[in-house]
Amino acid sequence: ENAADYNVDADQIVLSGFSAGGHLASLYSSLCNARSSACPAGQVLHFPFMEKGSKIFCSEVGTAFNALQDYDECFPTVLVDEATPPTILYHAGGDPIVPTSEMTGFVSALGQQGTSYEYYEVLEGGGHYLVPFSQVAAVSDGVLDSSGDYASLIERALMLPNPSCVRCDDIATPWMEDNGKTCDATTWLITNKCVDDPQWVTNGYCRSSCYDAGRGYANEVCCPPPTPPSSCTECSDDATPWMENNAKKCATSPSSIETNCNE
């Protein structure tokens, strides 16, 4: 709301964060709503503290966070949807704090939702810090200039395709709230209000229900509900050293499977 006072183009704001700040930046980008809270044009995340950051953010102050099991509402990997802004992600394989698996899980979620992104993983060396930018450029297949710097990642984020839709809430009117009504259960209002009522247009009431009824607000395409991430794990079938030395495979070693596995 103060963009004009500071001579800022509100459509060119990119969020960037490091470690725990990376988690907060991605969490905001996963929850922002174009009407009620300005959404960034992109995000640049440096070794974001995804899983543990989510547990900390969702925990009561003063309580142990490591044992927390239910933290999905603070976990950007689960919250990724089609409205997630273009994303640049950097990580180093030598990071002892944020494992690569958290990055690949986040990247997988971005790909599943069709979000535009670029992921730069410095495979050798590095840590929970910024390596020389030339190392990042070296793994970018020519996308990044080795003479550049980390600020150029902001420019890259702005060059990626924007989401084709926005998150639409379903905020009820004051009358609905006073009478225990919800947007999806007030057919007459949706049919007769929405884009035909200036007050509804100004306040963005029942955005999702109006859009679903073919009466959405101007220049607003609402995203469908996000596809839940897969709950399965990709499993390998790596043989034990003994199997390899004796030309055996897991699938043809039933006695070993029955005797060992969970034992």
XYZ file of N, CA and C in Angstrom:
789
model
N 0.809 -1.200 0.000
C 0.000 0.000 0.000
C 0.855 1.269 0.000
N 2.133 1.141 0.356
C 3.020 2.306 0.369
C 3.982 2.302 -0.805
N 3.714 1.466 -1.813
C 4.633 1.317 -2.940
C 4.878 2.654 -3.642
N 3.819 3.427 -3.847
C 3.966 4.702 -4.560
C 4.826 5.679 -3.763
N 4.668 5.691 -2.431
C 5.447 6.608 -1.591
C 6.940 6.331 -1.679
N 7.279 5.026 -1.833
C 8.690 4.642 -1.890
C 9.182 4.415 -3.316
N 8.330 4.763 -4.288
C 8.698 4.613 -5.701
C 9.090 3.172 -6.019
N 8.271 2.240 -5.547
C 8.525 0.816 -5.742
C 7.460 0.228 -6.663
N 7.884 -0.615 -7.594
C 6.947 -1.332 -8.454
C 6.489 -2.576 -7.702
N 5.268 -2.555 -7.201
C 4.762 -3.656 -6.379
C 4.677 -4.971 -7.144
N 4.712 -4.913 -8.465
C 4.644 -6.130 -9.272
C 6.017 -6.735 -9.515
N 7.062 -6.108 -8.964
C 8.426 -6.591 -9.182
C 9.138 -6.928 -7.872
N 8.372 -7.221 -6.843
C 8.964 -7.544 -5.540
C 9.247 -9.046 -5.469
N 10.483 -9.388 -5.112
C 10.898 -10.781 -4.968
C 11.330 -11.007 -3.524
N 10.813 -12.041 -2.890
C 11.229 -12.394 -1.537
C 12.485 -13.256 -1.606
N 13.402 -13.034 -0.671
C 14.601 -13.866 -0.602
C 14.913 -14.157 0.845
N 15.385 -15.378 1.113
C 15.691 -15.741 2.486
C 16.765 -16.806 2.553
N 17.464 -16.821 3.682
C 18.546 -17.766 3.901
C 18.223 -18.630 5.119
N 18.396 -19.934 4.990
C 18.196 -20.854 6.104
C 16.781 -20.710 6.679
N 16.649 -20.326 7.964
C 15.316 -20.154 8.552
C 14.552 -19.054 7.829
N 15.275 -18.047 7.328
C 14.631 -16.990 6.552
C 14.085 -17.510 5.239
N 14.751 -18.533 4.690
C 14.255 -19.164 3.472
C 12.939 -19.872 3.720
N 12.832 -20.496 4.893
C 11.562 -21.137 5.249
C 10.456 -20.101 5.373
N 10.745 -18.989 6.048
C 9.723 -17.954 6.242
C 9.297 -17.333 4.908
N 10.268 -17.113 4.023
C 9.934 -16.536 2.715
C 9.031 -17.480 1.934
N 9.362 -18.763 1.933
C 8.554 -19.727 1.184
C 7.203 -19.955 1.842
N 7.144 -19.864 3.169
C 5.862 -20.016 3.860
C 4.931 -18.859 3.499
N 5.464 -17.640 3.507
C 4.636 -16.492 3.130
C 4.141 -16.643 1.692
N 5.043 -17.051 0.794
C 4.662 -17.222 -0.607
C 3.617 -18.316 -0.780
N 3.570 -19.249 0.157
C 2.606 -20.351 0.084
C 1.243 -19.980 0.650
N 1.185 -18.894 1.417
C -0.063 -18.533 2.098
C -0.658 -17.211 1.644
N 0.132 -16.371 0.983
C -0.345 -15.034 0.645
C -1.532 -15.097 -0.312
N -2.334 -14.055 -0.225
C -3.535 -13.959 -1.040
C -3.504 -12.610 -1.744
N -3.674 -12.612 -3.041
C -3.514 -11.386 -3.826
C -4.412 -10.250 -3.355
N -5.532 -10.576 -2.716
C -6.462 -9.536 -2.260
C -6.087 -9.008 -0.881
N -5.827 -9.924 0.054
C -5.634 -9.523 1.441
C -4.176 -9.310 1.825
N -3.242 -9.894 1.100
C -1.819 -9.712 1.392
C -1.050 -9.830 0.086
N -0.252 -8.839 -0.204
C 0.450 -8.808 -1.485
C 1.331 -10.040 -1.659
N 1.222 -10.680 -2.810
C 2.057 -11.840 -3.112
C 3.277 -11.398 -3.913
N 4.437 -11.987 -3.645
C 5.640 -11.589 -4.377
C 5.600 -12.067 -5.822
N 6.406 -11.415 -6.656
C 6.517 -11.817 -8.060
C 7.421 -13.030 -8.213
N 8.159 -13.354 -7.174
C 9.039 -14.516 -7.200
C 9.675 -14.705 -5.842
N 10.406 -15.799 -5.672
C 11.118 -16.039 -4.426
C 12.465 -16.695 -4.733
N 13.479 -16.285 -3.982
C 14.822 -16.854 -4.099
C 15.185 -17.419 -2.737
N 15.353 -18.723 -2.672
C 15.555 -19.405 -1.398
C 16.948 -20.031 -1.345
N 17.703 -19.666 -0.328
C 19.048 -20.195 -0.147
C 19.034 -21.189 1.022
N 19.327 -22.442 0.736
C 19.335 -23.539 1.719
C 18.249 -23.368 2.789
N 16.966 -23.270 2.366
C 15.872 -23.027 3.325
C 15.719 -24.165 4.329
N 15.471 -23.773 5.560
C 15.355 -24.667 6.712
C 13.942 -25.243 6.732
N 13.590 -26.063 5.748
C 12.198 -26.438 5.508
C 11.544 -27.213 6.646
N 11.996 -28.422 6.895
C 11.277 -29.282 7.836
C 11.393 -28.795 9.270
N 12.616 -28.584 9.741
C 12.776 -28.152 11.134
C 12.213 -26.746 11.333
N 12.374 -25.883 10.320
C 11.794 -24.555 10.413
C 10.287 -24.612 10.556
N 9.667 -25.565 9.855
C 8.213 -25.724 9.945
C 7.804 -26.191 11.331
N 8.578 -27.102 11.903
C 8.266 -27.590 13.248
C 8.392 -26.468 14.276
N 9.443 -25.659 14.137
C 9.643 -24.552 15.072
C 8.493 -23.556 14.953
N 8.134 -23.212 13.735
C 7.108 -22.199 13.507
C 5.743 -22.664 13.995
N 5.480 -23.972 13.934
C 4.174 -24.504 14.325
C 4.114 -24.901 15.803
N 5.223 -24.811 16.518
C 5.254 -25.231 17.920
C 4.873 -24.089 18.854
N 4.336 -24.469 19.997
C 4.071 -23.490 21.044
C 5.409 -22.971 21.578
N 5.464 -21.685 21.884
C 6.684 -21.104 22.425
C 7.060 -21.813 23.717
N 8.308 -22.233 23.805
C 8.784 -22.887 25.017
C 8.627 -24.387 25.031
N 8.031 -24.967 23.980
C 7.859 -26.414 23.920
C 8.901 -27.036 22.991
N 9.151 -28.313 23.181
C 10.096 -29.032 22.324
C 9.472 -29.224 20.940
N 10.190 -28.810 19.908
C 9.626 -28.863 18.566
C 9.978 -30.120 17.799
N 11.057 -30.796 18.181
C 11.516 -31.943 17.395
C 10.498 -33.078 17.344
N 9.704 -33.214 18.404
C 8.737 -34.316 18.457
C 7.422 -33.973 17.761
N 7.279 -32.752 17.282
C 6.023 -32.334 16.653
C 5.766 -33.151 15.390
N 4.593 -33.741 15.282
C 4.237 -34.577 14.132
C 3.344 -33.849 13.133
N 2.517 -32.950 13.614
C 1.560 -32.263 12.750
C 2.025 -30.825 12.507
N 2.705 -30.606 11.390
C 3.201 -29.265 11.080
C 2.955 -28.902 9.622
N 2.013 -29.582 8.990
C 1.744 -29.340 7.571
C 1.357 -27.897 7.283
N 0.656 -27.245 8.205
C 0.208 -25.873 7.944
C 1.363 -24.883 7.936
N 2.543 -25.326 8.333
C 3.736 -24.475 8.312
C 4.798 -25.005 7.352
N 4.464 -26.057 6.599
C 5.443 -26.773 5.780
C 5.261 -26.413 4.305
N 6.107 -25.545 3.755
C 5.937 -25.096 2.373
C 5.872 -26.229 1.352
N 6.573 -27.323 1.585
C 6.558 -28.435 0.625
C 5.151 -28.986 0.443
N 4.381 -29.014 1.517
C 3.003 -29.497 1.457
C 2.068 -28.413 0.921
N 2.421 -27.150 1.164
C 1.544 -26.035 0.804
C 1.702 -25.549 -0.632
N 2.693 -26.050 -1.350
C 2.900 -25.622 -2.738
C 1.631 -25.848 -3.550
N 1.250 -24.840 -4.348
C 0.092 -24.973 -5.228
C 0.371 -24.245 -6.535
N -0.625 -24.166 -7.389
C -0.422 -23.542 -8.703
C -0.171 -22.047 -8.613
N -0.464 -21.440 -7.469
C -0.253 -20.006 -7.299
C 1.108 -19.682 -6.692
N 1.878 -20.697 -6.358
C 3.213 -20.451 -5.804
C 4.045 -19.661 -6.818
N 4.683 -18.583 -6.396
C 5.410 -17.735 -7.357
C 6.650 -18.425 -7.914
N 7.172 -17.943 -9.041
C 8.407 -18.490 -9.612
C 9.499 -18.582 -8.544
N 10.210 -19.680 -8.541
C 11.133 -19.976 -7.443
C 12.536 -20.292 -7.939
N 13.526 -19.690 -7.289
C 14.929 -20.034 -7.484
C 15.414 -20.648 -6.179
N 16.005 -21.831 -6.265
C 16.431 -22.556 -5.066
C 17.913 -22.903 -5.173
N 18.675 -22.536 -4.127
C 20.111 -22.867 -4.082
C 20.409 -23.710 -2.852
N 21.291 -24.702 -3.035
C 21.695 -25.573 -1.930
C 23.032 -26.201 -2.272
N 23.796 -26.559 -1.258
C 25.072 -27.243 -1.461
C 25.018 -28.629 -0.840
N 25.580 -29.608 -1.548
C 25.540 -30.984 -1.069
C 26.259 -31.191 0.250
N 27.192 -30.292 0.584
C 27.924 -30.425 1.832
C 27.252 -29.775 3.022
N 26.028 -29.326 2.858
C 25.293 -28.672 3.947
C 24.993 -29.686 5.050
N 25.534 -29.486 6.265
C 25.301 -30.447 7.353
C 23.998 -30.205 8.108
N 23.304 -29.132 7.792
C 22.098 -28.769 8.542
C 20.828 -29.056 7.747
N 20.820 -28.672 6.483
C 19.655 -28.905 5.624
C 20.010 -29.992 4.605
N 19.430 -31.187 4.726
C 19.760 -32.265 3.793
C 19.212 -32.017 2.393
N 19.887 -32.577 1.415
C 19.465 -32.424 0.026
C 18.055 -32.971 -0.186
N 17.685 -34.006 0.564
C 16.356 -34.611 0.397
C 15.233 -33.607 0.635
N 15.458 -32.630 1.540
C 14.431 -31.608 1.764
C 14.290 -30.701 0.550
N 15.406 -30.458 -0.131
C 15.363 -29.624 -1.330
C 14.684 -30.360 -2.481
N 15.052 -31.619 -2.682
C 14.454 -32.376 -3.780
C 12.972 -32.633 -3.534
N 12.588 -32.753 -2.261
C 11.170 -32.903 -1.951
C 10.393 -31.654 -2.311
N 10.974 -30.500 -2.013
C 10.335 -29.226 -2.346
C 10.263 -29.043 -3.860
N 11.349 -29.371 -4.547
C 11.389 -29.263 -6.009
C 10.350 -30.183 -6.639
N 10.217 -31.383 -6.096
C 9.215 -32.317 -6.609
C 7.812 -31.748 -6.469
N 7.541 -31.089 -5.336
C 6.226 -30.480 -5.121
C 5.993 -29.338 -6.104
N 7.024 -28.541 -6.359
C 6.903 -27.453 -7.328
C 6.571 -28.000 -8.711
N 7.287 -29.066 -9.095
C 7.035 -29.663 -10.405
C 5.656 -30.269 -10.521
N 5.195 -30.884 -9.443
C 3.879 -31.515 -9.452
C 2.769 -30.501 -9.650
N 2.961 -29.284 -9.120
C 1.937 -28.241 -9.233
C 2.144 -27.347 -10.456
N 3.184 -27.616 -11.236
C 3.417 -26.834 -12.442
C 4.009 -25.467 -12.180
N 4.627 -25.280 -11.013
C 5.258 -24.004 -10.679
C 6.575 -23.864 -11.433
N 6.853 -22.681 -11.961
C 8.123 -22.459 -12.636
C 9.222 -22.299 -11.592
N 10.353 -22.964 -11.816
C 11.440 -22.911 -10.839
C 12.763 -23.248 -11.506
N 13.845 -22.904 -10.824
C 15.198 -23.318 -11.176
C 15.880 -23.761 -9.892
N 16.515 -24.917 -9.933
C 17.145 -25.497 -8.743
C 18.632 -25.666 -9.020
N 19.452 -25.029 -8.187
C 20.902 -25.103 -8.348
C 21.505 -25.788 -7.119
N 22.013 -26.990 -7.330
C 22.618 -27.781 -6.265
C 24.110 -27.931 -6.557
N 24.938 -27.330 -5.702
C 26.384 -27.518 -5.799
C 26.691 -28.861 -5.154
N 27.031 -29.842 -5.967
C 27.113 -31.219 -5.488
C 28.280 -31.473 -4.551
N 29.423 -30.888 -4.835
C 30.609 -31.157 -4.035
C 30.989 -29.936 -3.200
N 31.270 -30.194 -1.920
C 31.702 -29.110 -1.045
C 30.562 -28.221 -0.623
N 30.935 -27.032 -0.196
C 29.930 -26.107 0.289
C 29.433 -26.516 1.662
N 28.494 -25.777 2.160
C 27.933 -26.052 3.477
C 26.693 -25.220 3.668
N 26.410 -24.856 4.903
C 25.233 -24.041 5.199
C 25.622 -22.568 5.063
N 26.089 -22.232 3.867
C 26.550 -20.874 3.593
C 26.624 -20.702 2.081
N 26.938 -19.491 1.635
C 27.038 -19.205 0.213
C 28.442 -19.533 -0.289
N 28.523 -20.400 -1.282
C 29.807 -20.683 -1.923
C 30.070 -19.578 -2.945
N 31.292 -19.475 -3.466
C 31.523 -18.503 -4.538
C 30.510 -18.697 -5.657
N 29.956 -17.602 -6.157
C 28.883 -17.695 -7.146
C 29.307 -18.465 -8.387
N 30.586 -18.444 -8.693
C 31.072 -19.168 -9.873
C 30.765 -20.655 -9.777
N 30.696 -21.214 -8.564
C 30.364 -22.623 -8.390
C 28.891 -22.883 -8.710
N 28.047 -21.919 -8.389
C 26.629 -22.053 -8.717
C 26.455 -21.955 -10.229
N 27.146 -21.001 -10.834
C 27.063 -20.833 -12.283
C 27.541 -22.091 -13.003
N 28.517 -22.784 -12.409
C 29.087 -23.969 -13.042
C 28.093 -25.114 -13.159
N 27.082 -25.132 -12.282
C 26.089 -26.216 -12.327
C 24.779 -25.745 -12.961
N 24.807 -24.587 -13.628
C 23.578 -24.022 -14.182
C 23.397 -24.291 -15.672
N 24.275 -25.108 -16.250
C 24.186 -25.411 -17.685
C 24.157 -24.152 -18.539
N 24.954 -23.170 -18.139
C 25.070 -21.959 -18.925
C 24.007 -20.908 -18.678
N 23.057 -21.190 -17.774
C 21.987 -20.218 -17.497
C 22.547 -18.998 -16.766
N 23.466 -19.231 -15.819
C 24.026 -18.153 -15.023
C 25.439 -17.815 -15.495
N 25.794 -16.551 -15.359
C 27.117 -16.070 -15.755
C 28.064 -16.181 -14.563
N 29.208 -16.825 -14.763
C 30.155 -17.025 -13.669
C 30.696 -15.717 -13.115
N 30.610 -14.643 -13.889
C 31.084 -13.342 -13.418
C 29.992 -12.583 -12.660
N 28.800 -13.203 -12.546
C 27.699 -12.553 -11.859
C 27.771 -12.719 -10.356
N 26.666 -12.447 -9.691
C 26.613 -12.598 -8.234
C 25.230 -13.095 -7.839
N 25.056 -13.285 -6.539
C 23.788 -13.841 -6.063
C 22.597 -12.921 -6.322
N 22.858 -11.628 -6.469
C 21.771 -10.700 -6.768
C 21.131 -11.015 -8.116
N 21.886 -11.646 -9.010
C 21.347 -11.975 -10.327
C 20.251 -13.031 -10.247
N 20.189 -13.759 -9.134
C 19.123 -14.745 -8.967
C 17.764 -14.058 -8.838
N 17.769 -12.841 -8.297
C 16.531 -12.058 -8.232
C 16.016 -11.792 -9.645
N 16.927 -11.396 -10.515
C 16.551 -11.125 -11.905
C 16.055 -12.391 -12.581
N 16.691 -13.530 -12.283
C 16.252 -14.797 -12.866
C 14.828 -15.122 -12.438
N 14.509 -14.880 -11.183
C 13.158 -15.173 -10.691
C 12.117 -14.356 -11.440
N 12.453 -13.113 -11.754
C 11.513 -12.245 -12.470
C 11.367 -12.631 -13.935
N 12.288 -13.420 -14.446
C 12.231 -13.849 -15.844
C 11.402 -15.119 -16.037
N 11.140 -15.829 -14.945
C 10.386 -17.081 -15.051
C 8.899 -16.804 -15.252
N 8.177 -17.742 -15.886
C 6.736 -17.561 -16.122
C 5.947 -17.397 -14.818
N 4.999 -16.508 -14.826
C 4.159 -16.274 -13.654
C 3.071 -17.344 -13.539
N 2.521 -17.528 -12.352
C 1.402 -18.470 -12.195
C 0.218 -18.034 -13.062
N -0.542 -18.991 -13.522
C -1.690 -18.690 -14.377
C -2.959 -18.441 -13.575
N -2.864 -18.569 -12.244
C -4.050 -18.374 -11.405
C -3.621 -17.835 -10.050
N -4.611 -17.442 -9.248
C -4.352 -16.892 -7.914
C -5.149 -17.683 -6.880
N -4.729 -17.573 -5.625
C -5.481 -18.206 -4.536
C -6.722 -17.370 -4.243
N -7.849 -18.015 -4.230
C -9.101 -17.309 -3.963
C -9.719 -17.807 -2.655
N -9.967 -16.899 -1.750
C -10.626 -17.258 -0.502
C -12.137 -17.189 -0.684
N -12.862 -17.470 0.359
C -14.326 -17.452 0.326
C -14.831 -16.671 1.535
N -14.456 -15.402 1.604
C -14.833 -14.565 2.748
C -16.309 -14.191 2.676
N -17.010 -14.509 3.733
C -18.450 -14.222 3.788
C -18.700 -12.740 4.039
N -19.883 -12.275 3.649
C -20.272 -10.891 3.926
C -20.637 -10.787 5.416
N -20.669 -9.562 5.962
C -21.085 -9.402 7.363
C -22.467 -10.009 7.618
N -23.390 -9.862 6.661
C -24.729 -10.437 6.849
C -24.663 -11.949 6.971
N -23.848 -12.583 6.135
C -23.697 -14.042 6.217
C -23.163 -14.454 7.575
N -22.136 -13.748 8.037
C -21.538 -14.091 9.335
C -22.553 -13.947 10.462
N -23.347 -12.876 10.410
C -24.339 -12.636 11.471
C -25.444 -13.693 11.456
N -25.664 -14.322 10.283
C -26.749 -15.291 10.163
C -26.261 -16.722 9.966
N -24.995 -16.947 10.252
C -24.452 -18.294 10.193
C -24.451 -18.896 8.796
N -24.272 -18.067 7.786
C -24.272 -18.534 6.399
C -22.840 -18.589 5.861
N -22.642 -19.413 4.862
C -21.357 -19.490 4.175
C -21.562 -19.250 2.684
N -20.492 -18.900 2.010
C -20.590 -18.582 0.572
C -21.130 -19.754 -0.239
N -20.645 -20.957 0.042
C -21.032 -22.102 -0.776
C -22.445 -22.601 -0.487
N -23.094 -21.997 0.502
C -24.448 -22.430 0.836
C -25.481 -21.320 0.631
N -25.084 -20.281 -0.096
C -26.015 -19.173 -0.343
C -26.151 -18.974 -1.854
N -26.818 -19.885 -2.492
C -26.934 -19.890 -3.950
C -27.541 -18.601 -4.494
N -28.577 -18.098 -3.828
C -29.251 -16.899 -4.333
C -28.294 -15.710 -4.370
N -27.506 -15.542 -3.311
C -26.573 -14.427 -3.264
C -25.496 -14.549 -4.339
N -24.999 -15.760 -4.531
C -23.965 -15.970 -5.556
C -24.535 -15.664 -6.941
N -25.791 -16.056 -7.160
C -26.425 -15.830 -8.463
C -26.713 -14.356 -8.715
N -27.002 -13.607 -7.650
C -27.463 -12.233 -7.828
C -26.465 -11.151 -7.392
N -25.391 -11.556 -6.734
C -24.425 -10.561 -6.258
C -23.120 -10.685 -7.058
N -22.061 -11.135 -6.417
C -20.747 -11.293 -7.068
C -20.383 -10.058 -7.888
N -20.230 -10.227 -9.202
C -19.772 -9.121 -10.058
C -20.838 -8.044 -10.267
N -22.087 -8.301 -9.839
C -23.156 -7.323 -10.045
C -23.320 -6.363 -8.869
N -22.598 -6.619 -7.793
C -22.747 -5.788 -6.610
C -21.423 -5.068 -6.342
N -21.405 -3.722 -6.451
C -20.159 -2.968 -6.265
C -19.472 -3.245 -4.929
N -20.266 -3.455 -3.884
C -19.671 -3.708 -2.570
C -18.970 -5.064 -2.548
N -19.561 -6.045 -3.213
C -18.933 -7.351 -3.308
C -17.639 -7.257 -4.110
N -17.681 -6.512 -5.191
C -16.495 -6.368 -6.038
C -15.368 -5.697 -5.254
N -15.694 -4.634 -4.520
C -14.687 -3.901 -3.761
C -14.059 -4.761 -2.672
N -14.883 -5.542 -1.984
C -14.399 -6.333 -0.850
C -13.986 -7.754 -1.219
N -14.311 -8.175 -2.434
C -13.922 -9.521 -2.861
C -14.620 -10.621 -2.081
N -15.895 -10.437 -1.796
C -16.621 -11.462 -1.056
C -16.783 -12.726 -1.898
N -16.702 -13.874 -1.235
C -17.004 -15.179 -1.853
C -16.274 -15.383 -3.187
N -15.015 -15.034 -3.229
C -14.268 -15.102 -4.498
C -14.312 -16.489 -5.119
N -14.045 -17.508 -4.309
C -13.989 -18.869 -4.846
C -15.361 -19.336 -5.331
N -16.390 -19.096 -4.526
C -17.738 -19.525 -4.908
C -18.232 -18.768 -6.134
N -17.931 -17.488 -6.219
C -18.331 -16.704 -7.396
C -17.636 -17.243 -8.640
N -16.361 -17.532 -8.515
C -15.603 -18.035 -9.669
C -16.144 -19.398 -10.108
N -16.404 -20.279 -9.135
C -16.917 -21.616 -9.458
C -18.281 -21.553 -10.139
N -19.035 -20.476 -9.855
C -20.363 -20.317 -10.447
C -20.304 -19.588 -11.787
N -19.090 -19.311 -12.263
C -18.949 -18.596 -13.527
C -19.181 -17.102 -13.395
N -19.098 -16.600 -12.178
C -19.343 -15.173 -11.913
C -18.156 -14.557 -11.180
N -16.952 -14.997 -11.555
C -15.744 -14.519 -10.903
C -15.455 -13.059 -11.198
N -14.615 -12.468 -10.375
C -14.277 -11.064 -10.513
C -13.323 -10.841 -11.690
N -13.329 -9.613 -12.210
C -12.577 -9.280 -13.417
C -11.084 -9.576 -13.260
N -10.513 -10.152 -14.312
C -9.071 -10.430 -14.385
C -8.579 -11.334 -13.262
N -9.459 -12.201 -12.768
C -9.088 -13.084 -11.665
C -9.432 -14.536 -12.023
N -8.401 -15.341 -12.159
C -8.574 -16.770 -12.415
C -8.183 -17.501 -11.137
N -9.125 -18.179 -10.537
C -8.873 -18.861 -9.268
C -8.236 -20.223 -9.499
N -7.228 -20.529 -8.722
C -6.582 -21.840 -8.812
C -7.492 -22.914 -8.230
N -7.427 -24.120 -8.765
C -8.147 -25.229 -8.150
C -7.451 -25.638 -6.865
N -8.114 -26.407 -6.019
C -7.449 -26.886 -4.793
C -6.178 -27.642 -5.163
N -5.096 -27.490 -4.372
C -3.838 -28.156 -4.701
C -3.960 -29.674 -4.664
N -3.210 -30.331 -5.515
C -3.162 -31.788 -5.512
C -2.319 -32.244 -4.337
N -2.849 -33.107 -3.462
C -2.056 -33.550 -2.309
C -0.794 -34.252 -2.779
N 0.347 -34.015 -2.079
C 1.573 -34.706 -2.463
C 1.441 -36.201 -2.257
N 2.172 -36.944 -3.040
C 2.119 -38.397 -2.931
C 2.595 -38.835 -1.558
N 1.901 -39.809 -0.983
C 2.269 -40.302 0.352
C 3.217 -41.485 0.277
N 3.529 -41.917 -0.941
C 4.395 -43.090 -1.074
C 5.855 -42.669 -1.173
N 6.746 -43.619 -0.951
C 8.181 -43.402 -1.029
C 8.750 -44.247 -2.153
N 9.615 -43.644 -2.963
C 10.257 -44.400 -4.027
C 11.307 -45.315 -3.410
N 11.126 -46.609 -3.553
C 11.988 -47.594 -2.893
C 12.934 -48.261 -3.886
N 14.181 -48.389 -3.471
C 15.163 -49.109 -4.282
C 15.197 -50.570 -3.846
N 15.996 -51.369 -4.501
C 16.143 -52.779 -4.151
C 17.629 -53.129 -4.122
N 18.374 -52.321 -3.353
C 19.821 -52.502 -3.289
C 20.176 -53.794 -2.558
N 21.018 -54.578 -3.194
C 21.452 -55.848 -2.606
C 22.480 -55.603 -1.509
N 22.614 -56.568 -0.582
C 23.645 -56.489 0.445
C 24.993 -56.837 -0.183
N 26.093 -56.476 0.489
C 27.410 -56.861 -0.045
C 27.529 -58.369 -0.287
N 26.936 -59.181 0.618
C 27.004 -60.642 0.441
C 26.280 -61.059 -0.838
N 25.120 -60.476 -1.071
C 24.373 -60.795 -2.294
C 25.184 -60.437 -3.525
N 25.788 -59.243 -3.499
C 26.568 -58.822 -4.660
C 27.743 -59.764 -4.908
N 28.422 -60.181 -3.825
C 29.574 -61.076 -3.968
C 29.175 -62.461 -4.457
N 27.904 -62.813 -4.239
C 27.433 -64.145 -4.635
C 26.409 -64.090 -5.767
N 26.406 -62.945 -6.483
C 25.529 -62.781 -7.652
C 24.062 -63.030 -7.321
N 23.620 -62.557 -6.142
C 22.231 -62.707 -5.733
C 21.506 -61.362 -5.830
N 20.184 -61.419 -5.908
C 19.349 -60.231 -5.918
C 18.297 -60.335 -4.819
N 17.787 -59.197 -4.408
C 16.752 -59.190 -3.365
C 15.539 -60.022 -3.785
N 15.127 -59.837 -5.048
C 13.909 -60.504 -5.519
C 14.049 -62.011 -5.579
N 15.283 -62.504 -5.616
C 15.492 -63.958 -5.713
C 16.139 -64.516 -4.445
N 15.994 -63.796 -3.357
C 16.553 -64.258 -2.079
C 15.486 -64.241 -1.000
N 14.438 -65.056 -1.144
C 13.324 -65.020 -0.198
C 13.710 -65.323 1.243
N 14.683 -66.205 1.432
C 15.072 -66.552 2.811
C 15.708 -65.348 3.504
N 16.525 -64.589 2.770
C 17.147 -63.396 3.341
C 16.079 -62.345 3.651
N 15.111 -62.197 2.768
C 14.023 -61.237 2.982
C 13.242 -61.584 4.241
N 12.908 -62.865 4.372
C 12.097 -63.304 5.510
C 12.856 -63.200 6.822
N 14.166 -63.475 6.776
C 14.968 -63.522 8.006
C 15.443 -62.146 8.454
N 15.759 -61.254 7.498
C 16.390 -59.988 7.850
C 15.405 -58.808 7.833
N 15.293 -58.112 6.763
C 14.387 -56.951 6.629
C 14.162 -56.203 7.938
N 13.016 -56.392 8.581
C 12.689 -55.629 9.788
C 13.366 -56.136 11.046
N 14.207 -57.160 10.917
C 14.884 -57.701 12.094
C 16.170 -56.939 12.363
